Amino acid sequence: MTNRILIFDTTLRDGEQSPGCSMNLEEKLKVARQLEALGVDIIEAGFAIASEGDFEAVEAVARQAERAIVASLARANRADIERAAQALKPARRPRIHTFIATSPLHMRVKLGKSPEEVLEAIRYSVTLARNLVDDVEWSAEDATRSEPEFLARAIEIAIRAGASTINLPDTVGYATPETYGALFRDMIARVPDSDKVVFSTHCHNDLGLAVANTLAAVMAGARQVESTVNGIGERAGNAAVEEIAMALRVRHDVMPFTTGIVSTEITRTSRLVSAVTGMPVQPNKAIVGANAFAHESGIHQDGMLKDSATYEIMTPESVGQSHSSLVLGKHSGRAAFRDKLAQLGYQLAQNEFLDAFRRFKDLADAKKQVFDEDILALVEDEVLRGHDRIAVAEVEVYCGSTGQARAILTLDVDGEEKMAAAKGSGPVDALFRAVRAIVPHPEAQLLRYEVAAVTAGTDAQAEVSVVLGEAGRTARGMGAHTDTLVASARAYVNALNKLLQKRGRSALAA
Ligand code: KIV
Ligand code: ZN
């Protein structure tokens, strides 16, 4: 059995199912390009039948991908499978990923099907998918709460019908490392021809065990792992690709497996996904959190100065984190800025570059020292909001310990400047009320407002994240600026753009 583990990335499908994490087409293409740079083997680009947007995303990623296999999800029926095949037409290496639930609870309550009907659906769906593409993956949804005897029969049917990957998801995050590993050992031992297919893991993090369960299954014979960048996904999320890849690398002594992950691309990928989804990475998150390589206590700092191996099991450089370094000043020109962007992994189109350069100059005027982190925050803030229909043009705020806070705000709405003034209980409240005055959205509620500093110092840029909710939909936005209030306005407006996109194009006029 090979010791190469295939990385199946589902950031664009299961990851996008996290509340408020939806991405537009352009953002999905950026993430897909970066996933190839990261070295994933398979990109699950979406669920083609779910919506027109999902179909277009699968088709566009299929067209763009140079090396990776591109997969689309499909339920066990003709319409889903044919739609997936259609979206995957431009792919060099297409894969249909079809699934059906196999647990007694899901079969009875969700599907309303008898076990025999489910087996028939597996035979039918995998055979149909196999007639349309060569590479078919079959998943047993809620595998970890399925009867082992029945699950083994289902897997055998899927293999006979032509599936070459068998995925056993822990859909509700119920498994433990022992039980999940045992499930793979049991199925691989019992199912005929199990050695002719690749067994795959797919773990959710409801008990915080997604990565541990994934690794237990690898030890038990799985050779594909399904994961997402930063562990985003339904509810508590999916297994995080960066944690799996680094665990396999750092503990190669006890888990002798390799992946195609280019570890130095991990931080860049994490930042990109966080920026396009508006989902901040918690500071103490393993591998990619802001504190993952920070040493606070004196004893630790002393040890680090003597030998970094005292308190670090991997270097920040190995995951693509550079130490804060003073980069550019206000006299730096375009060539130096372009060079810095290239070092940080950004190749911008000319108009994006000019916008970013203009903002860099403003930042260098406002801030004494400009660090790599500042450049990253600025580029992500400026470029990733790409074609937002509403943009912040000017912010003026009056506040203090006497009187009510007041904001005067100018927004660019579809190319037209619109201004409003509003009062509020504080400057942020006043600003957000001004946005509402210009673009009314009475049904939407502010669900979350968070501020973090990009670097140390009182002149640091603020990175603000905002979550808006409306009729069961959520949208996140981010904004960065040395002025916390400008960053707040940008974050709110970014979230509003995403909410309007979700509502549909006609909402703005309404
Ligand atoms: O969690 C799950 O069961 C899934 C399947 C559709 C693969 O995401
Ligand atoms: Zn899932």
XYZ file of C-alpha atoms and ligand atoms in Angstrom:
519
model
C 0.000 0.000 0.000
C 1.324 3.446 -0.914
C 2.221 5.924 1.820
C 1.226 8.957 -0.294
C -1.908 10.597 1.098
C -4.161 12.371 -1.417
C -5.498 15.723 -0.244
C -9.096 16.338 -1.300
C -9.910 19.972 -0.615
C -13.544 20.856 0.001
C -13.110 24.509 1.038
C -15.184 25.597 -1.961
C -18.003 23.133 -1.215
C -18.293 22.007 2.443
C -16.250 25.020 3.580
C -18.529 27.386 1.749
C -21.451 25.843 3.647
C -20.216 27.566 6.860
C -22.654 30.254 7.905
C -21.735 33.497 6.126
C -18.784 32.028 4.224
C -20.100 32.244 0.686
C -17.715 33.367 -2.055
C -18.409 34.834 -5.458
C -17.073 33.367 -8.688
C -13.986 35.533 -8.843
C -13.113 34.704 -5.229
C -13.592 30.987 -5.847
C -11.249 31.109 -8.822
C -8.612 32.885 -6.722
C -8.919 30.284 -3.982
C -8.805 27.419 -6.513
C -5.628 28.841 -8.059
C -4.031 29.090 -4.634
C -5.156 25.543 -3.751
C -3.179 24.292 -6.757
C -0.155 26.291 -5.547
C -0.660 24.680 -2.135
C -0.446 21.286 -3.825
C -3.846 19.736 -3.135
C -4.687 16.751 -5.344
C -8.436 17.204 -5.720
C -10.520 20.398 -5.578
C -14.212 19.931 -4.824
C -15.442 23.072 -6.548
C -19.110 22.945 -5.564
C -22.454 21.185 -5.804
C -23.357 21.840 -9.444
C -27.117 21.373 -9.115
C -27.437 23.510 -5.962
C -27.684 26.815 -7.843
C -26.723 28.574 -11.045
C -23.807 30.131 -9.146
C -22.526 26.732 -7.999
C -22.756 25.382 -11.539
C -20.788 28.317 -12.932
C -18.173 27.965 -10.200
C -17.630 24.259 -10.866
C -17.409 24.914 -14.604
C -14.987 27.841 -14.189
C -12.722 25.991 -11.743
C -12.817 22.962 -14.075
C -11.652 25.186 -16.930
C -8.939 26.883 -14.871
C -7.387 23.894 -13.062
C -4.070 22.889 -14.569
C -3.115 19.894 -12.518
C -5.679 19.059 -9.833
C -8.663 16.768 -10.283
C -11.863 18.843 -10.093
C -14.888 17.306 -8.370
C -18.552 18.218 -8.154
C -20.900 16.842 -5.532
C -24.116 15.086 -6.611
C -26.904 13.278 -4.769
C -27.894 9.799 -5.913
C -30.225 10.834 -8.726
C -30.047 11.389 -12.471
C -30.536 15.184 -12.466
C -27.739 15.799 -9.943
C -25.287 13.481 -11.654
C -25.948 14.783 -15.163
C -25.644 18.380 -13.954
C -22.310 17.577 -12.263
C -21.011 15.940 -15.450
C -22.104 18.938 -17.506
C -20.328 21.420 -15.209
C -17.193 19.286 -15.248
C -17.005 19.151 -19.070
C -14.037 21.589 -19.347
C -11.990 19.714 -16.706
C -8.830 17.909 -17.703
C -9.430 15.492 -14.822
C -13.133 15.445 -13.815
C -14.536 13.536 -10.827
C -18.183 13.040 -9.873
C -18.619 12.724 -6.112
C -21.964 11.113 -5.434
C -23.366 10.361 -1.997
C -26.305 8.943 -0.124
C -26.954 8.432 3.591
C -26.515 4.928 4.985
C -27.389 5.316 8.687
C -30.764 3.974 9.856
C -31.762 7.432 11.121
C -30.936 9.268 7.890
C -32.449 6.579 5.648
C -35.714 6.559 7.585
C -36.160 10.219 8.538
C -34.352 12.136 5.834
C -34.617 9.934 2.764
C -37.781 7.967 3.598
C -36.165 4.957 1.884
C -35.760 1.355 2.957
C -32.212 -0.032 3.176
C -32.842 -2.060 -0.021
C -33.941 1.095 -1.859
C -30.755 2.850 -0.731
C -28.622 -0.026 -2.051
C -30.446 0.203 -5.371
C -29.847 3.979 -5.479
C -26.117 3.387 -4.937
C -25.965 0.860 -7.788
C -27.900 3.206 -10.070
C -26.067 6.455 -9.206
C -22.530 5.099 -9.348
C -23.222 3.256 -12.617
C -24.693 6.397 -14.177
C -21.797 8.577 -12.973
C -19.298 6.029 -14.261
C -20.923 6.196 -17.705
C -20.261 9.935 -17.752
C -16.741 10.179 -16.265
C -13.932 7.728 -15.461
C -13.334 8.940 -11.923
C -16.204 8.411 -9.469
C -16.138 8.855 -5.699
C -18.934 7.442 -3.583
C -19.687 8.679 -0.042
C -21.748 6.989 2.651
C -23.221 10.008 4.419
C -23.352 9.486 8.206
C -21.118 6.427 7.800
C -20.064 6.556 11.449
C -23.645 5.950 12.633
C -24.366 3.246 10.044
C -24.755 -0.487 10.744
C -21.363 -2.027 9.834
C -22.998 -4.990 8.054
C -25.126 -2.707 5.890
C -22.283 -0.251 5.267
C -20.065 -3.093 4.017
C -22.787 -4.182 1.548
C -23.206 -0.600 0.354
C -19.453 -0.174 -0.216
C -19.286 -3.475 -2.098
C -22.074 -2.342 -4.437
C -20.385 1.031 -5.024
C -17.090 -0.679 -5.900
C -18.816 -3.147 -8.251
C -20.603 -0.270 -9.977
C -17.270 1.433 -10.678
C -16.407 3.832 -7.817
C -12.658 4.173 -7.373
C -12.777 6.204 -4.137
C -14.879 5.231 -1.123
C -15.441 8.006 1.392
C -16.697 7.275 4.909
C -17.759 10.656 6.359
C -18.188 11.389 10.028
C -20.967 13.735 8.987
C -21.988 14.808 12.495
C -18.560 14.733 14.165
C -19.553 11.800 16.384
C -16.531 9.516 15.996
C -13.464 9.225 18.214
C -10.005 8.310 16.886
C -10.398 4.703 18.097
C -13.854 4.152 16.602
C -13.066 5.921 13.314
C -9.808 4.015 12.824
C -11.601 0.742 13.655
C -14.311 1.506 11.073
C -11.708 1.771 8.283
C -9.865 -1.364 9.425
C -13.148 -3.266 9.554
C -14.413 -2.121 6.124
C -11.062 -2.644 4.403
C -10.890 -6.158 5.873
C -14.456 -7.184 5.056
C -15.262 -5.669 1.672
C -14.162 -7.657 -1.417
C -11.772 -5.722 -3.700
C -11.191 -3.038 -1.067
C -7.533 -3.046 -2.126
C -8.560 -1.841 -5.620
C -10.004 1.453 -4.360
C -8.839 4.406 -2.272
C -10.558 4.800 1.113
C -11.161 8.407 2.127
C -11.806 10.284 5.378
C -14.181 13.232 5.814
C -14.424 14.514 9.378
C -16.471 17.238 11.022
C -15.234 18.929 14.166
C -18.256 18.895 16.496
C -16.221 17.338 19.307
C -12.960 18.996 18.273
C -11.674 15.631 16.996
C -11.752 16.110 13.222
C -7.979 16.116 12.674
C -7.321 13.369 15.246
C -10.001 11.193 13.623
C -8.577 11.855 10.158
C -5.097 10.782 11.239
C -6.465 7.668 12.975
C -8.131 6.657 9.699
C -4.894 7.229 7.790
C -3.121 4.917 10.236
C -5.895 2.389 9.560
C -5.498 2.447 5.775
C -7.243 5.552 4.383
C -5.211 7.142 1.583
C -7.325 10.206 0.824
C -8.277 12.890 3.357
C -10.989 15.476 2.854
C -10.336 18.778 4.536
C -10.693 22.543 4.289
C -8.392 25.534 4.677
C -8.580 26.928 8.244
C -11.007 24.073 9.022
C -14.029 26.070 7.830
C -17.225 24.126 7.206
C -20.711 23.224 8.456
C -21.263 23.901 12.195
C -17.895 23.443 13.986
C -16.157 22.967 10.644
C -14.176 20.269 8.846
C -10.711 18.858 9.468
C -8.126 21.591 8.752
C -5.773 20.790 5.879
C -2.867 22.766 7.382
C -3.062 20.776 10.631
C -3.203 17.410 8.852
C -0.317 18.249 6.513
C 1.947 19.574 9.278
C 1.094 16.737 11.683
C 2.103 14.227 9.003
C 5.300 16.136 8.323
C 6.386 16.928 11.886
C 5.478 13.456 13.235
C 6.704 11.470 10.246
C 8.443 9.248 12.821
C 5.094 7.824 13.989
C 2.977 8.538 10.887
C 5.239 7.702 7.929
C 3.108 9.285 5.189
C 3.652 12.049 2.662
C 1.366 14.560 0.954
C 1.846 16.903 -2.001
C 1.302 19.968 0.220
C 3.846 22.756 -0.304
C 3.975 23.808 3.344
C 5.403 27.271 2.640
C 2.112 28.107 0.848
C 0.029 27.366 3.957
C -0.050 30.848 5.515
C -0.786 32.552 2.186
C -3.666 30.146 1.521
C -5.049 30.616 5.013
C -4.987 34.409 4.698
C -6.631 34.325 1.291
C -9.481 32.095 2.482
C -9.956 34.226 5.583
C -10.056 37.390 3.465
C -12.525 36.149 0.842
C -14.865 34.495 3.338
C -14.531 37.259 5.940
C -14.012 34.504 8.526
C -11.163 35.547 10.854
C -8.668 32.923 12.026
C -8.662 32.618 15.820
C -5.300 33.823 17.221
C -4.527 30.508 18.955
C -5.423 28.375 15.917
C -2.759 25.704 15.305
C -0.323 26.400 12.432
C -1.973 29.571 11.053
C -3.133 31.555 14.101
C -1.420 34.869 14.833
C -0.074 33.402 18.099
C 0.955 30.008 16.708
C 4.620 31.031 16.852
C 4.456 33.764 19.519
C 6.382 33.289 22.750
C 5.216 35.383 25.655
C 6.719 34.073 28.894
C 10.245 35.016 29.874
C 11.299 31.391 30.265
C 10.099 30.551 26.765
C 11.717 33.631 25.250
C 14.997 32.801 26.940
C 14.840 29.232 25.587
C 14.005 30.489 22.087
C 17.018 32.807 22.070
C 19.284 29.904 22.977
C 17.770 27.411 20.522
C 14.366 27.735 18.829
C 13.892 23.938 19.053
C 13.330 24.388 22.807
C 9.779 25.620 22.245
C 9.109 25.242 18.511
C 8.446 21.896 16.824
C 8.412 23.543 13.393
C 9.621 26.911 12.169
C 7.263 29.717 11.138
C 9.134 29.833 7.817
C 8.217 26.192 7.114
C 4.533 27.207 6.942
C 5.243 30.396 5.042
C 5.113 32.829 7.954
C 7.788 35.466 7.674
C 9.018 37.234 10.803
C 7.721 40.787 10.987
C 10.184 42.710 8.929
C 10.392 46.358 8.166
C 9.743 46.478 4.476
C 9.143 49.752 2.802
C 8.921 53.395 3.650
C 7.133 56.371 2.191
C 9.933 56.944 -0.306
C 9.684 53.454 -1.774
C 8.701 53.472 -5.413
C 6.523 51.268 -7.577
C 9.308 48.864 -8.493
C 10.124 48.149 -4.833
C 6.439 47.754 -4.035
C 5.908 45.386 -6.979
C 8.940 43.407 -5.869
C 7.583 43.129 -2.320
C 4.193 41.972 -3.600
C 5.896 39.292 -5.692
C 7.834 38.095 -2.609
C 4.530 37.867 -0.740
C 3.054 35.857 -3.599
C 0.820 38.461 -5.237
C 0.763 39.155 -8.954
C -1.771 41.878 -9.472
C -3.368 43.145 -12.635
C -2.237 46.700 -13.494
C -5.375 48.446 -12.149
C -5.297 46.383 -8.952
C -1.602 47.183 -8.573
C -2.165 50.920 -8.969
C -4.985 50.896 -6.386
C -2.828 48.950 -3.954
C 0.164 51.263 -4.536
C -1.957 54.353 -3.880
C -3.138 52.838 -0.602
C 0.395 51.833 0.315
C 1.531 55.455 -0.099
C -1.315 56.658 2.155
C -0.396 53.982 4.693
C 3.291 54.904 4.645
C 2.284 58.515 5.324
C 0.070 57.498 8.240
C 2.335 54.871 9.767
C 6.011 55.119 10.627
C 6.882 51.515 9.864
C 5.253 49.341 7.236
C 5.559 45.586 7.825
C 4.805 42.574 5.655
C 1.586 42.056 7.620
C 0.512 45.609 6.752
C 1.060 44.990 3.059
C -0.871 41.715 3.228
C -3.819 43.345 5.033
C -3.831 46.238 2.602
C -3.710 44.099 -0.541
C -6.380 41.745 0.747
C -8.579 44.638 1.765
C -8.168 46.504 -1.510
C -8.029 43.800 -4.092
C -10.252 41.074 -2.738
C -13.287 43.306 -2.540
C -12.722 43.570 -6.314
C -16.022 44.404 -7.894
C -18.122 45.437 -4.904
C -20.987 47.603 -6.106
C -20.881 49.804 -3.023
C -17.599 51.327 -1.868
C -16.655 53.699 0.927
C -15.569 57.048 -0.518
C -15.259 59.347 2.542
C -15.711 59.029 6.279
C -16.011 61.896 8.747
C -16.797 61.237 12.411
C -17.352 63.522 15.412
C -17.321 61.856 18.807
C -16.086 62.188 22.361
C -17.294 62.242 25.940
C -19.798 65.047 25.352
C -22.787 64.918 23.031
C -23.942 62.275 20.601
C -21.534 60.810 18.052
C -22.148 61.965 14.468
C -20.947 60.510 11.179
C -20.974 61.937 7.670
C -20.459 59.234 5.123
C -20.075 59.218 1.340
C -20.541 55.943 -0.501
C -19.988 55.143 -4.136
C -23.104 53.178 -5.146
C -22.909 51.755 -8.652
C -20.619 54.628 -9.679
C -22.762 57.372 -8.135
C -21.655 59.266 -4.991
C -24.276 59.353 -2.217
C -23.917 61.069 1.137
C -25.713 60.808 4.484
C -25.232 62.063 8.028
C -26.366 60.096 11.066
C -26.164 60.192 14.853
C -25.540 57.198 17.055
C -24.721 56.015 20.545
C -21.064 55.907 19.499
C -19.021 56.538 16.347
C -19.436 52.998 14.984
C -23.186 53.081 15.564
C -23.402 56.490 13.834
C -21.397 55.225 10.854
C -23.456 52.083 10.408
C -26.661 54.154 10.635
C -25.301 56.377 7.856
C -24.742 53.297 5.669
C -28.339 52.261 6.331
C -29.556 55.743 5.397
C -27.815 55.527 2.014
C -28.614 51.883 1.244
C -31.664 50.885 3.301
C -31.646 47.284 4.467
C -34.147 47.311 7.343
C -34.420 43.537 7.621
C -30.682 43.021 8.139
C -29.135 42.851 11.595
C -25.577 43.342 12.752
C -24.664 39.962 14.257
C -20.995 40.548 15.013
C -18.443 43.339 15.038
C -14.786 42.546 15.847
C -11.584 44.588 15.731
C -8.008 43.276 15.745
C -4.676 45.039 15.292
C -2.582 43.860 12.326
C 0.734 44.672 14.042
C 1.875 46.154 17.350
C 1.904 49.893 18.072
C -0.723 52.617 18.322
C -0.289 53.399 14.633
C -1.145 49.787 13.683
C -3.784 49.068 11.062
C -7.083 47.832 12.443
C -8.601 44.772 10.801
C -12.365 44.825 11.332
C -14.748 41.980 10.684
C -18.524 42.379 10.476
C -21.296 39.785 10.169
C -24.740 40.776 8.911
C -27.762 38.501 9.046
C -31.021 38.667 7.120
C -33.782 36.089 6.750
C -31.536 33.156 7.615
C -28.691 34.383 5.383
C -25.434 35.636 6.854
C -22.672 37.642 5.196
C -19.240 38.531 6.529
C -17.120 41.475 5.554
C -13.642 42.684 6.392
C -11.846 46.014 6.224
C -8.371 47.223 7.137
C -7.131 50.768 7.750
C -5.005 52.707 10.230
C -8.231 54.474 11.225
C -10.439 51.968 13.034
C -13.591 53.801 11.970
C -12.665 53.787 8.287
C -11.855 50.064 8.618
C -15.264 49.586 10.300
C -17.112 51.351 7.485
C -15.229 49.282 4.887
C -15.987 46.031 6.713
C -19.685 46.854 7.074
C -20.001 47.846 3.427
C -18.112 44.724 2.325
C -20.587 42.558 4.299
C -23.501 44.506 2.816
C -22.211 43.875 -0.724
C -22.114 40.166 0.022
C -25.603 40.240 1.488
C -26.952 42.016 -1.585
C -25.223 39.517 -3.851
C -26.988 36.779 -1.951
C -30.334 38.484 -2.154
C -29.999 38.860 -5.881
C -29.160 41.701 -8.184
C -32.546 43.388 -8.018
C -32.319 44.050 -4.274
C -30.247 47.199 -4.566
C -32.808 48.945 -6.725
C -35.588 47.811 -4.407
O -20.324 15.581 5.816
C -20.716 14.879 4.859
O -21.252 13.788 5.018
C -20.548 15.422 3.517
C -20.839 14.488 2.390
C -21.762 15.096 1.413
C -19.558 14.022 1.766
O -20.139 16.551 3.364
Zn -19.164 17.295 5.221
